[in-house]
PDB file of C-alpha atoms in Angstrom:
ATOM      1  CA  MET G 886     -10.268  27.149 -15.423  1.00  0.00           C
ATOM      2  CA  ARG G 887     -13.080  26.168 -13.079  1.00  0.00           C
ATOM      3  CA  ALA G 888     -13.978  28.597 -10.308  1.00  0.00           C
ATOM      4  CA  TRP G 889     -12.882  27.508  -6.818  1.00  0.00           C
ATOM      5  CA  TRP G 890     -16.488  27.381  -5.639  1.00  0.00           C
ATOM      6  CA  GLN G 891     -17.302  24.810  -8.348  1.00  0.00           C
ATOM      7  CA  ASP G 892     -14.511  22.540  -7.076  1.00  0.00           C
ATOM      8  CA  LEU G 893     -15.776  22.983  -3.510  1.00  0.00           C
ATOM      9  CA  THR G 894     -19.349  22.223  -4.568  1.00  0.00           C
ATOM     10  CA  ASP G 895     -18.234  19.007  -6.292  1.00  0.00           C
ATOM     11  CA  LEU G 896     -16.392  17.961  -3.139  1.00  0.00           C
ATOM     12  CA  VAL G 897     -19.337  18.597  -0.803  1.00  0.00           C
ATOM     13  CA  LEU G 898     -22.146  17.791  -3.260  1.00  0.00           C
ATOM     14  CA  PRO G 899     -20.574  15.566  -5.917  1.00  0.00           C
ATOM     15  CA  ALA G 900     -22.021  15.844  -9.392  1.00  0.00           C
ATOM     16  CA  GLU G 901     -22.336  12.092  -9.885  1.00  0.00           C
ATOM     17  CA  CYS G 902     -21.559   8.674  -8.439  1.00  0.00           C
ATOM     18  CA  GLY G 903     -17.967   7.725  -9.162  1.00  0.00           C
ATOM     19  CA  GLY G 904     -19.029   4.208 -10.134  1.00  0.00           C
ATOM     20  CA  CYS G 905     -22.141   4.580 -12.274  1.00  0.00           C
ATOM     21  CA  GLY G 906     -22.827   8.278 -12.730  1.00  0.00           C
ATOM     22  CA  ARG G 907     -25.961   8.510 -10.602  1.00  0.00           C
ATOM     23  CA  PRO G 908     -26.523  12.202  -9.793  1.00  0.00           C
ATOM     24  CA  ARG G 909     -25.582  13.688  -6.403  1.00  0.00           C
ATOM     25  CA  GLU G 910     -23.938  10.583  -4.980  1.00  0.00           C
ATOM     26  CA  VAL G 911     -20.281  10.157  -4.015  1.00  0.00           C
ATOM     27  CA  LEU G 912     -20.772   6.424  -4.437  1.00  0.00           C
ATOM     28  CA  CYS G 913     -24.271   4.990  -4.639  1.00  0.00           C
ATOM     29  CA  PRO G 914     -25.322   1.963  -2.524  1.00  0.00           C
ATOM     30  CA  GLU G 915     -24.983  -0.444  -5.448  1.00  0.00           C
ATOM     31  CA  CYS G 916     -21.463   0.722  -6.262  1.00  0.00           C
ATOM     32  CA  ARG G 917     -20.488   0.679  -2.585  1.00  0.00           C
ATOM     33  CA  ALA G 918     -21.636  -2.931  -2.492  1.00  0.00           C
ATOM     34  CA  ALA G 919     -19.435  -3.721  -5.497  1.00  0.00           C
ATOM     35  CA  LEU G 920     -16.493  -2.123  -3.690  1.00  0.00           C
ATOM     36  CA  MET G 921     -17.062  -3.411  -0.157  1.00  0.00           C
ATOM     37  CA  GLY G 922     -19.829  -6.010  -0.326  1.00  0.00           C
ATOM     38  CA  ALA G 923     -17.532  -9.023  -0.199  1.00  0.00           C
ATOM     39  CA  ALA G 924     -14.770  -9.889   2.245  1.00  0.00           C
ATOM     40  CA  PRO G 925     -11.274  -8.881   1.073  1.00  0.00           C
ATOM     41  CA  SER G 926      -9.335 -11.729  -0.503  1.00  0.00           C
ATOM     42  CA  ARG G 927      -5.749 -12.852  -0.891  1.00  0.00           C
ATOM     43  CA  VAL G 928      -4.700 -12.140  -4.475  1.00  0.00           C
ATOM     44  CA  ARG G 929      -1.787 -13.202  -6.647  1.00  0.00           C
ATOM     45  CA  PRO G 930      -0.906 -12.077 -10.155  1.00  0.00           C
ATOM     46  CA  ALA G 931       0.202 -14.630 -12.731  1.00  0.00           C
ATOM     47  CA  PRO G 932       3.115 -14.751 -13.136  1.00  0.00           C
ATOM     48  CA  GLU G 933       3.905 -13.751  -9.561  1.00  0.00           C
ATOM     49  CA  PRO G 934       6.963 -11.472  -9.254  1.00  0.00           C
ATOM     50  CA  VAL G 935       9.800 -12.675  -7.059  1.00  0.00           C
ATOM     51  CA  GLY G 936       9.684 -10.935  -3.704  1.00  0.00           C
ATOM     52  CA  LEU G 937       6.001 -10.018  -3.803  1.00  0.00           C
ATOM     53  CA  PRO G 938       4.639 -10.121  -0.227  1.00  0.00           C
ATOM     54  CA  GLU G 939       1.186 -11.428   0.592  1.00  0.00           C
ATOM     55  CA  VAL G 940      -1.389  -9.087  -0.949  1.00  0.00           C
ATOM     56  CA  HIS G 941      -5.047  -8.636  -0.045  1.00  0.00           C
ATOM     57  CA  ALA G 942      -7.562  -6.742  -2.171  1.00  0.00           C
ATOM     58  CA  ALA G 943     -11.036  -5.453  -1.429  1.00  0.00           C
ATOM     59  CA  ALA G 944     -12.568  -5.975  -4.882  1.00  0.00           C
ATOM     60  CA  PRO G 945     -11.861  -6.982  -8.479  1.00  0.00           C
ATOM     61  CA  TYR G 946     -10.838  -4.172 -10.795  1.00  0.00           C
ATOM     62  CA  GLU G 947     -13.882  -4.092 -13.043  1.00  0.00           C
ATOM     63  CA  ASP G 948     -17.095  -2.193 -13.752  1.00  0.00           C
ATOM     64  CA  ALA G 949     -18.059   0.251 -10.958  1.00  0.00           C
ATOM     65  CA  VAL G 950     -14.870  -0.335  -8.957  1.00  0.00           C
ATOM     66  CA  ARG G 951     -12.715   0.443 -11.983  1.00  0.00           C
ATOM     67  CA  ALA G 952     -14.767   3.558 -12.728  1.00  0.00           C
ATOM     68  CA  ALA G 953     -14.494   4.818  -9.144  1.00  0.00           C
ATOM     69  CA  LEU G 954     -10.721   4.334  -9.001  1.00  0.00           C
ATOM     70  CA  LEU G 955     -10.245   6.118 -12.307  1.00  0.00           C
ATOM     71  CA  ALA G 956     -12.531   8.960 -11.246  1.00  0.00           C
ATOM     72  CA  HIS G 957     -10.487   9.464  -8.087  1.00  0.00           C
ATOM     73  CA  LYS G 958      -7.100   9.083  -9.764  1.00  0.00           C
ATOM     74  CA  GLU G 959      -7.524  10.788 -13.110  1.00  0.00           C
ATOM     75  CA  ARG G 960     -10.493  13.121 -12.727  1.00  0.00           C
ATOM     76  CA  GLY G 961      -9.858  14.415  -9.219  1.00  0.00           C
ATOM     77  CA  ALA G 962     -13.064  13.119  -7.614  1.00  0.00           C
ATOM     78  CA  LEU G 963     -11.464  13.560  -4.189  1.00  0.00           C
ATOM     79  CA  ALA G 964     -14.595  12.737  -2.201  1.00  0.00           C
ATOM     80  CA  LEU G 965     -14.120   9.124  -3.345  1.00  0.00           C
ATOM     81  CA  ALA G 966     -11.075   8.858  -1.072  1.00  0.00           C
ATOM     82  CA  GLU G 967     -13.411   8.115   1.853  1.00  0.00           C
ATOM     83  CA  PRO G 968     -15.104   4.963   0.459  1.00  0.00           C
ATOM     84  CA  LEU G 969     -11.902   3.845  -1.267  1.00  0.00           C
ATOM     85  CA  GLY G 970     -10.028   4.280   2.019  1.00  0.00           C
ATOM     86  CA  THR G 971     -12.677   2.275   3.847  1.00  0.00           C
ATOM     87  CA  ALA G 972     -12.255  -0.544   1.325  1.00  0.00           C
ATOM     88  CA  LEU G 973      -8.469  -0.382   1.682  1.00  0.00           C
ATOM     89  CA  ALA G 974      -8.771  -0.523   5.479  1.00  0.00           C
ATOM     90  CA  GLY G 975     -10.689  -3.782   5.111  1.00  0.00           C
ATOM     91  CA  ALA G 976      -7.912  -5.246   2.967  1.00  0.00           C
ATOM     92  CA  VAL G 977      -5.332  -4.094   5.521  1.00  0.00           C
ATOM     93  CA  ARG G 978      -7.240  -5.854   8.321  1.00  0.00           C
ATOM     94  CA  ALA G 979      -7.371  -9.043   6.272  1.00  0.00           C
ATOM     95  CA  GLY G 980      -3.633  -8.906   5.707  1.00  0.00           C
ATOM     96  CA  LEU G 981      -2.912  -8.274   9.378  1.00  0.00           C
ATOM     97  CA  GLY G 982      -5.013 -11.253  10.391  1.00  0.00           C
ATOM     98  CA  GLU G 983      -3.505 -13.656   7.858  1.00  0.00           C
ATOM     99  CA  VAL G 984       0.140 -12.606   7.989  1.00  0.00           C
ATOM    100  CA  TRP G 985       0.505 -11.947  11.708  1.00  0.00           C
ATOM    101  CA  GLY G 986      -2.405 -13.967  13.069  1.00  0.00           C
ATOM    102  CA  GLY G 987      -5.287 -12.757  15.187  1.00  0.00           C
ATOM    103  CA  GLY G 988      -7.104  -9.490  14.575  1.00  0.00           C
ATOM    104  CA  ALA G 989      -5.714  -6.097  13.764  1.00  0.00           C
ATOM    105  CA  GLU G 990      -5.917  -5.194  17.442  1.00  0.00           C
ATOM    106  CA  ASP G 991      -3.611  -8.011  18.559  1.00  0.00           C
ATOM    107  CA  PHE G 992      -0.108  -6.557  18.514  1.00  0.00           C
ATOM    108  CA  PRO G 993       2.864  -8.877  18.926  1.00  0.00           C
ATOM    109  CA  PRO G 994       6.150  -7.680  20.413  1.00  0.00           C
ATOM    110  CA  GLY G 995       7.647  -5.092  18.096  1.00  0.00           C
ATOM    111  CA  ARG G 996       9.356  -1.764  17.750  1.00  0.00           C
ATOM    112  CA  GLY G 997       6.278   0.290  18.497  1.00  0.00           C
ATOM    113  CA  ALA G 998       6.172   3.826  19.774  1.00  0.00           C
ATOM    114  CA  SER G 999       5.219   2.535  23.208  1.00  0.00           C
ATOM    115  CA  SER G1000       8.203   0.204  23.285  1.00  0.00           C
ATOM    116  CA  GLY G1001      10.821   2.907  23.036  1.00  0.00           C
ATOM    117  CA  GLY G1002      12.057   1.373  19.774  1.00  0.00           C
ATOM    118  CA  ASP G1003      14.019  -1.430  21.421  1.00  0.00           C
ATOM    119  CA  GLY G1004      11.984  -4.254  19.912  1.00  0.00           C
ATOM    120  CA  ARG G1005      10.758  -5.540  23.267  1.00  0.00           C
ATOM    121  CA  GLY G1006       7.589  -3.495  23.729  1.00  0.00           C
ATOM    122  CA  PRO G1007       4.140  -5.111  23.573  1.00  0.00           C
ATOM    123  CA  ARG G1008       2.643  -2.924  20.846  1.00  0.00           C
ATOM    124  CA  GLY G1009       3.401  -1.424  17.485  1.00  0.00           C
ATOM    125  CA  ASP G1010       1.456   0.752  15.099  1.00  0.00           C
ATOM    126  CA  VAL G1011       0.200  -0.423  11.740  1.00  0.00           C
ATOM    127  CA  LEU G1012       2.385   1.478   9.274  1.00  0.00           C
ATOM    128  CA  LEU G1013       0.773   2.097   5.892  1.00  0.00           C
ATOM    129  CA  VAL G1014       3.496   2.729   3.310  1.00  0.00           C
ATOM    130  CA  PRO G1015       2.008   3.935   0.000  1.00  0.00           C
ATOM    131  CA  VAL G1016       3.622   3.075  -3.307  1.00  0.00           C
ATOM    132  CA  PRO G1017       4.617   6.495  -4.706  1.00  0.00           C
ATOM    133  CA  SER G1018       3.379   7.831  -8.000  1.00  0.00           C
ATOM    134  CA  ALA G1019       5.834   9.353 -10.458  1.00  0.00           C
ATOM    135  CA  ARG G1020       6.413  13.041  -9.763  1.00  0.00           C
ATOM    136  CA  ARG G1021       5.181  14.032 -13.207  1.00  0.00           C
ATOM    137  CA  ALA G1022       1.960  12.077 -12.642  1.00  0.00           C
ATOM    138  CA  VAL G1023       1.382  13.791  -9.284  1.00  0.00           C
ATOM    139  CA  ARG G1024       1.909  17.185 -10.916  1.00  0.00           C
ATOM    140  CA  ALA G1025      -0.463  16.347 -13.770  1.00  0.00           C
ATOM    141  CA  ARG G1026      -3.187  15.004 -11.458  1.00  0.00           C
ATOM    142  CA  GLY G1027      -2.741  17.569  -8.722  1.00  0.00           C
ATOM    143  CA  HIS G1028      -2.624  14.873  -6.022  1.00  0.00           C
ATOM    144  CA  ASP G1029      -1.121  11.504  -5.106  1.00  0.00           C
ATOM    145  CA  PRO G1030      -4.027   9.022  -5.239  1.00  0.00           C
ATOM    146  CA  ALA G1031      -2.434   6.163  -3.282  1.00  0.00           C
ATOM    147  CA  ARG G1032      -1.282   8.455  -0.483  1.00  0.00           C
ATOM    148  CA  ARG G1033      -4.692  10.130  -0.228  1.00  0.00           C
ATOM    149  CA  ILE G1034      -6.477   6.764  -0.014  1.00  0.00           C
ATOM    150  CA  ALA G1035      -3.912   5.539   2.544  1.00  0.00           C
ATOM    151  CA  LEU G1036      -4.580   8.564   4.768  1.00  0.00           C
ATOM    152  CA  SER G1037      -8.296   7.812   4.606  1.00  0.00           C
ATOM    153  CA  ALA G1038      -7.675   4.135   5.441  1.00  0.00           C
ATOM    154  CA  ALA G1039      -5.532   5.093   8.449  1.00  0.00           C
ATOM    155  CA  ARG G1040      -8.369   7.235   9.796  1.00  0.00           C
ATOM    156  CA  VAL G1041     -10.815   4.349   9.389  1.00  0.00           C
ATOM    157  CA  LEU G1042      -8.458   1.976  11.219  1.00  0.00           C
ATOM    158  CA  ARG G1043      -7.893   4.434  14.077  1.00  0.00           C
ATOM    159  CA  ARG G1044     -11.630   4.954  14.516  1.00  0.00           C
ATOM    160  CA  ALA G1045     -11.949   1.182  14.902  1.00  0.00           C
ATOM    161  CA  GLY G1046      -9.270   1.176  17.613  1.00  0.00           C
ATOM    162  CA  THR G1047      -6.251   0.116  15.540  1.00  0.00           C
ATOM    163  CA  PRO G1048      -3.240   2.446  15.882  1.00  0.00           C
ATOM    164  CA  ALA G1049      -2.381   3.227  12.269  1.00  0.00           C
ATOM    165  CA  ARG G1050      -0.443   5.926  10.481  1.00  0.00           C
ATOM    166  CA  VAL G1051       0.853   6.627   7.008  1.00  0.00           C
ATOM    167  CA  LEU G1052       4.587   6.626   6.334  1.00  0.00           C
ATOM    168  CA  ALA G1053       5.206   8.114   2.888  1.00  0.00           C
ATOM    169  CA  VAL G1054       8.873   7.101   2.989  1.00  0.00           C
ATOM    170  CA  LEU G1055       9.292   5.546  -0.457  1.00  0.00           C
ATOM    171  CA  ARG G1056      10.854   7.696  -3.166  1.00  0.00           C
ATOM    172  CA  GLN G1057      11.649   7.205  -6.832  1.00  0.00           C
ATOM    173  CA  ARG G1058      15.414   7.198  -7.227  1.00  0.00           C
ATOM    174  CA  ARG G1059      15.262   7.358 -11.012  1.00  0.00           C
ATOM    175  CA  ALA G1060      12.763   8.093 -13.733  1.00  0.00           C
ATOM    176  CA  VAL G1061      10.624   5.239 -15.023  1.00  0.00           C
ATOM    177  CA  ALA G1062       8.657   4.842 -18.227  1.00  0.00           C
ATOM    178  CA  ASP G1063       4.876   4.961 -18.303  1.00  0.00           C
ATOM    179  CA  GLN G1064       3.659   1.487 -17.299  1.00  0.00           C
ATOM    180  CA  ALA G1065       0.650   1.587 -19.621  1.00  0.00           C
ATOM    181  CA  GLY G1066       1.027  -0.922 -22.417  1.00  0.00           C
ATOM    182  CA  LEU G1067       3.883  -2.841 -20.766  1.00  0.00           C
ATOM    183  CA  ASP G1068       3.559  -6.556 -20.026  1.00  0.00           C
ATOM    184  CA  SER G1069       4.509  -8.078 -16.676  1.00  0.00           C
ATOM    185  CA  ARG G1070       8.160  -8.708 -17.638  1.00  0.00           C
ATOM    186  CA  GLN G1071       8.582  -5.213 -19.045  1.00  0.00           C
ATOM    187  CA  ARG G1072       7.041  -3.673 -15.942  1.00  0.00           C
ATOM    188  CA  LEU G1073       9.456  -5.563 -13.704  1.00  0.00           C
ATOM    189  CA  ASP G1074      12.406  -4.391 -15.801  1.00  0.00           C
ATOM    190  CA  ASN G1075      11.064  -0.841 -15.860  1.00  0.00           C
ATOM    191  CA  LEU G1076      10.774  -0.665 -12.074  1.00  0.00           C
ATOM    192  CA  ALA G1077      13.806  -2.711 -11.016  1.00  0.00           C
ATOM    193  CA  GLY G1078      15.770  -0.656  -8.502  1.00  0.00           C
ATOM    194  CA  ALA G1079      13.573   2.398  -9.072  1.00  0.00           C
ATOM    195  CA  LEU G1080      12.440   2.886  -5.456  1.00  0.00           C
ATOM    196  CA  GLU G1081      14.263   3.590  -2.235  1.00  0.00           C
ATOM    197  CA  VAL G1082      13.399   4.508   1.333  1.00  0.00           C
ATOM    198  CA  ALA G1083      14.277   8.108   2.125  1.00  0.00           C
ATOM    199  CA  ALA G1084      17.150   8.371   4.598  1.00  0.00           C
ATOM    200  CA  GLY G1085      14.976   9.737   7.377  1.00  0.00           C
ATOM    201  CA  GLY G1086      12.419   6.993   6.858  1.00  0.00           C
ATOM    202  CA  VAL G1087      14.672   4.042   7.603  1.00  0.00           C
ATOM    203  CA  PRO G1088      14.370   4.187  11.422  1.00  0.00           C
ATOM    204  CA  LEU G1089      10.622   4.827  11.164  1.00  0.00           C
ATOM    205  CA  LEU G1090      10.100   1.424   9.551  1.00  0.00           C
ATOM    206  CA  GLY G1091      10.974  -0.185  12.889  1.00  0.00           C
ATOM    207  CA  GLY G1092       7.931   1.388  14.521  1.00  0.00           C
ATOM    208  CA  GLY G1093       5.365  -1.324  13.807  1.00  0.00           C
ATOM    209  CA  ARG G1094       3.956  -3.704  11.236  1.00  0.00           C
ATOM    210  CA  VAL G1095       4.508  -2.486   7.692  1.00  0.00           C
ATOM    211  CA  VAL G1096       1.716  -2.766   5.132  1.00  0.00           C
ATOM    212  CA  LEU G1097       2.507  -1.603   1.611  1.00  0.00           C
ATOM    213  CA  VAL G1098      -0.589   0.006   0.111  1.00  0.00           C
ATOM    214  CA  ASP G1099      -1.698   1.029  -3.367  1.00  0.00           C
ATOM    215  CA  ASP G1100      -4.955   1.665  -5.139  1.00  0.00           C
ATOM    216  CA  LEU G1101      -4.518  -1.118  -7.706  1.00  0.00           C
ATOM    217  CA  MET G1102      -2.479  -4.247  -8.362  1.00  0.00           C
ATOM    218  CA  THR G1103      -2.252  -5.636 -11.889  1.00  0.00           C
ATOM    219  CA  THR G1104       1.090  -7.409 -12.468  1.00  0.00           C
ATOM    220  CA  GLY G1105       2.403  -6.849  -8.922  1.00  0.00           C
ATOM    221  CA  ALA G1106       5.592  -5.192 -10.216  1.00  0.00           C
ATOM    222  CA  SER G1107       5.130  -1.979  -8.232  1.00  0.00           C
ATOM    223  CA  LEU G1108       4.448  -3.789  -4.951  1.00  0.00           C
ATOM    224  CA  ALA G1109       7.362  -6.178  -5.492  1.00  0.00           C
ATOM    225  CA  GLU G1110       9.726  -3.246  -6.069  1.00  0.00           C
ATOM    226  CA  ALA G1111       8.344  -1.409  -3.025  1.00  0.00           C
ATOM    227  CA  ALA G1112       8.891  -4.538  -0.923  1.00  0.00           C
ATOM    228  CA  ARG G1113      12.457  -4.844  -2.196  1.00  0.00           C
ATOM    229  CA  ALA G1114      13.176  -1.230  -1.209  1.00  0.00           C
ATOM    230  CA  VAL G1115      11.731  -1.715   2.294  1.00  0.00           C
ATOM    231  CA  ARG G1116      13.679  -4.943   2.819  1.00  0.00           C
ATOM    232  CA  ALA G1117      16.886  -3.282   1.636  1.00  0.00           C
ATOM    233  CA  ALA G1118      16.358  -0.402   4.079  1.00  0.00           C
ATOM    234  CA  ARG G1119      15.706  -2.811   6.943  1.00  0.00           C
ATOM    235  CA  HIS G1120      18.798  -4.792   6.033  1.00  0.00           C
ATOM    236  CA  ARG G1121      20.934  -1.641   6.091  1.00  0.00           C
ATOM    237  CA  ARG G1122      19.517  -0.767   9.497  1.00  0.00           C
ATOM    238  CA  VAL G1123      20.307  -4.212  10.904  1.00  0.00           C
ATOM    239  CA  VAL G1124      23.837  -4.125   9.482  1.00  0.00           C
ATOM    240  CA  SER G1125      24.333  -0.683  11.014  1.00  0.00           C
ATOM    241  CA  SER G1126      23.009  -1.957  14.353  1.00  0.00           C
ATOM    242  CA  ALA G1127      25.414  -4.899  14.254  1.00  0.00           C
ATOM    243  CA  ALA G1128      28.310  -2.620  13.358  1.00  0.00           C
ATOM    244  CA  ASP G1129      27.445  -0.312  16.261  1.00  0.00           C
ATOM    245  CA  GLY G1130      27.595  -3.217  18.704  1.00  0.00           C
ATOM    246  CA  LYS G1131      23.858  -3.337  19.420  1.00  0.00           C
ATOM    247  CA  ASP G1132      23.806  -6.965  18.323  1.00  0.00           C
ATOM    248  CA  ALA G1133      27.105  -7.866  19.948  1.00  0.00           C
ATOM    249  CA  GLY G1134      28.359 -11.384  19.296  1.00  0.00           C
ATOM    250  CA  LEU G1135      26.100 -11.941  16.266  1.00  0.00           C
ATOM    251  CA  THR G1136      27.053 -12.160  12.632  1.00  0.00           C
ATOM    252  CA  VAL G1137      25.114  -9.937  10.229  1.00  0.00           C
ATOM    253  CA  GLN G1138      23.155 -12.996   9.046  1.00  0.00           C
ATOM    254  CA  GLU G1139      22.252 -13.908  12.638  1.00  0.00           C
ATOM    255  CA  ALA G1140      21.239 -10.335  13.402  1.00  0.00           C
ATOM    256  CA  VAL G1141      19.031 -10.273  10.314  1.00  0.00           C
ATOM    257  CA  ARG G1142      17.324 -13.509  11.379  1.00  0.00           C
ATOM    258  CA  MET G1143      16.854 -12.282  14.950  1.00  0.00           C
ATOM    259  CA  ARG G1144      15.377  -8.967  13.811  1.00  0.00           C
ATOM    260  CA  GLY G1145      13.034 -10.679  11.359  1.00  0.00           C
ATOM    261  CA  VAL G1146      14.386  -8.949   8.271  1.00  0.00           C
ATOM    262  CA  LYS G1147      13.925 -11.687   5.703  1.00  0.00           C
ATOM    263  CA  GLY G1148      13.686 -11.284   1.980  1.00  0.00           C
ATOM    264  CA  MET G1149      17.114  -9.669   1.607  1.00  0.00           C
ATOM    265  CA  TYR G1150      17.880 -12.064  -1.244  1.00  0.00           C
ATOM    266  CA  GLY G1151      14.372 -12.036  -2.708  1.00  0.00           C
ATOM    267  CA  VAL G1152      12.966 -14.623  -0.273  1.00  0.00           C
ATOM    268  CA  HIS G1153       9.912 -13.647   1.721  1.00  0.00           C
ATOM    269  CA  HIS G1154       7.646 -15.191   4.319  1.00  0.00           C
ATOM    270  CA  ALA G1155       5.106 -14.241   6.970  1.00  0.00           C
ATOM    271  CA  GLY G1156       7.712 -13.752   9.664  1.00  0.00           C
ATOM    272  CA  GLU G1157       9.339 -10.793   7.925  1.00  0.00           C
ATOM    273  CA  GLY G1158       6.756  -8.304   9.208  1.00  0.00           C
ATOM    274  CA  LEU G1159       5.601  -7.118   5.799  1.00  0.00           C
ATOM    275  CA  CYS G1160       2.446  -7.510   3.732  1.00  0.00           C
ATOM    276  CA  ALA G1161       0.490  -5.493   1.178  1.00  0.00           C
ATOM    277  CA  ALA G1162      -3.072  -4.327   0.628  1.00  0.00           C
ATOM    278  CA  VAL G1163      -4.824  -2.714  -2.325  1.00  0.00           C
ATOM    279  CA  VAL G1164      -8.292  -1.437  -3.075  1.00  0.00           C
ATOM    280  CA  ALA G1165      -8.578  -3.553  -6.221  1.00  0.00           C
ATOM    281  CA  ALA G1166      -6.717  -6.176  -8.213  1.00  0.00           C
ATOM    282  CA  SER G1167      -7.201  -7.671 -11.650  1.00  0.00           C
ATOM    283  CA  PRO G1168     -10.053 -10.208 -11.601  1.00  0.00           C
ATOM    284  CA  ASP G1169      -7.740 -13.077 -12.575  1.00  0.00           C
ATOM    285  CA  ALA G1170      -5.700 -12.495  -9.407  1.00  0.00           C
ATOM    286  CA  PHE G1171      -8.722 -13.568  -7.331  1.00  0.00           C
ATOM    287  CA  HIS G1172      -9.131 -16.899  -9.105  1.00  0.00           C
ATOM    288  CA  ILE G1173      -5.586 -18.198  -9.438  1.00  0.00           C
ATOM    289  CA  ASN G1174      -5.078 -21.768  -8.201  1.00  0.00           C
ATOM    290  CA  ARG G1175      -3.150 -21.553  -4.937  1.00  0.00           C
ATOM    291  CA  ASN G1176      -2.812 -25.273  -4.264  1.00  0.00           C
TER     292      ASN G1176
END
């Protein structure tokens, strides 16, 4: 086992660049440019899973970007969370601007902390909801990569003046098989119904604009399942609100429309208050014909 001081030295003075191996660099300028040199883009896998929200990615998953993500995820190069989080923050901003309109600082009426949770306040935080890793993977790696990168991205957003926080409210409700080697259909089947929002997290999802975040999107199966779980939790909350008389005189369907909780039957659109952002996506997802 490595001595603790060796781990600390690698964190403060990394042994090599996570992208190309250059000595004593967390991420060298060339690899940073590969990660963050271009504007984040809207990406779509092919085929696109039903229920996948709009997704923005910072860079294609190839070469130095692929190496950096793997170094952070599988080899515990934790110092890479800072540049990866910065890249993710850029993708989050792009999603906020495209899905809600305006910049990340322009907050529409919502259930923000400053609004008292009644849906009429002028502001709402940006809520980064990471896609959870399997418990066995977290134990094997010693950390949760998506959550760590999300925490870094939230710090970057706050420093730029955007109220942002991480809500790690998604949980695996059942075991899933290793996704490696599965095609898009098999991944969808493997993950169907696998995630849920923890009971205490349901009311927290009304506190702002929800952005699902992950380090990587390949087939989109994980993000589609995360979106389904969030929509289901929001639907339960609206139904409960209607049952409690908070939406007096409205049917459940009317209450759902009024509260903006779309996608309950797999349909999604910009007005539902949900999008997704990732550090990287498969290169083909950047080039798909969107006409």
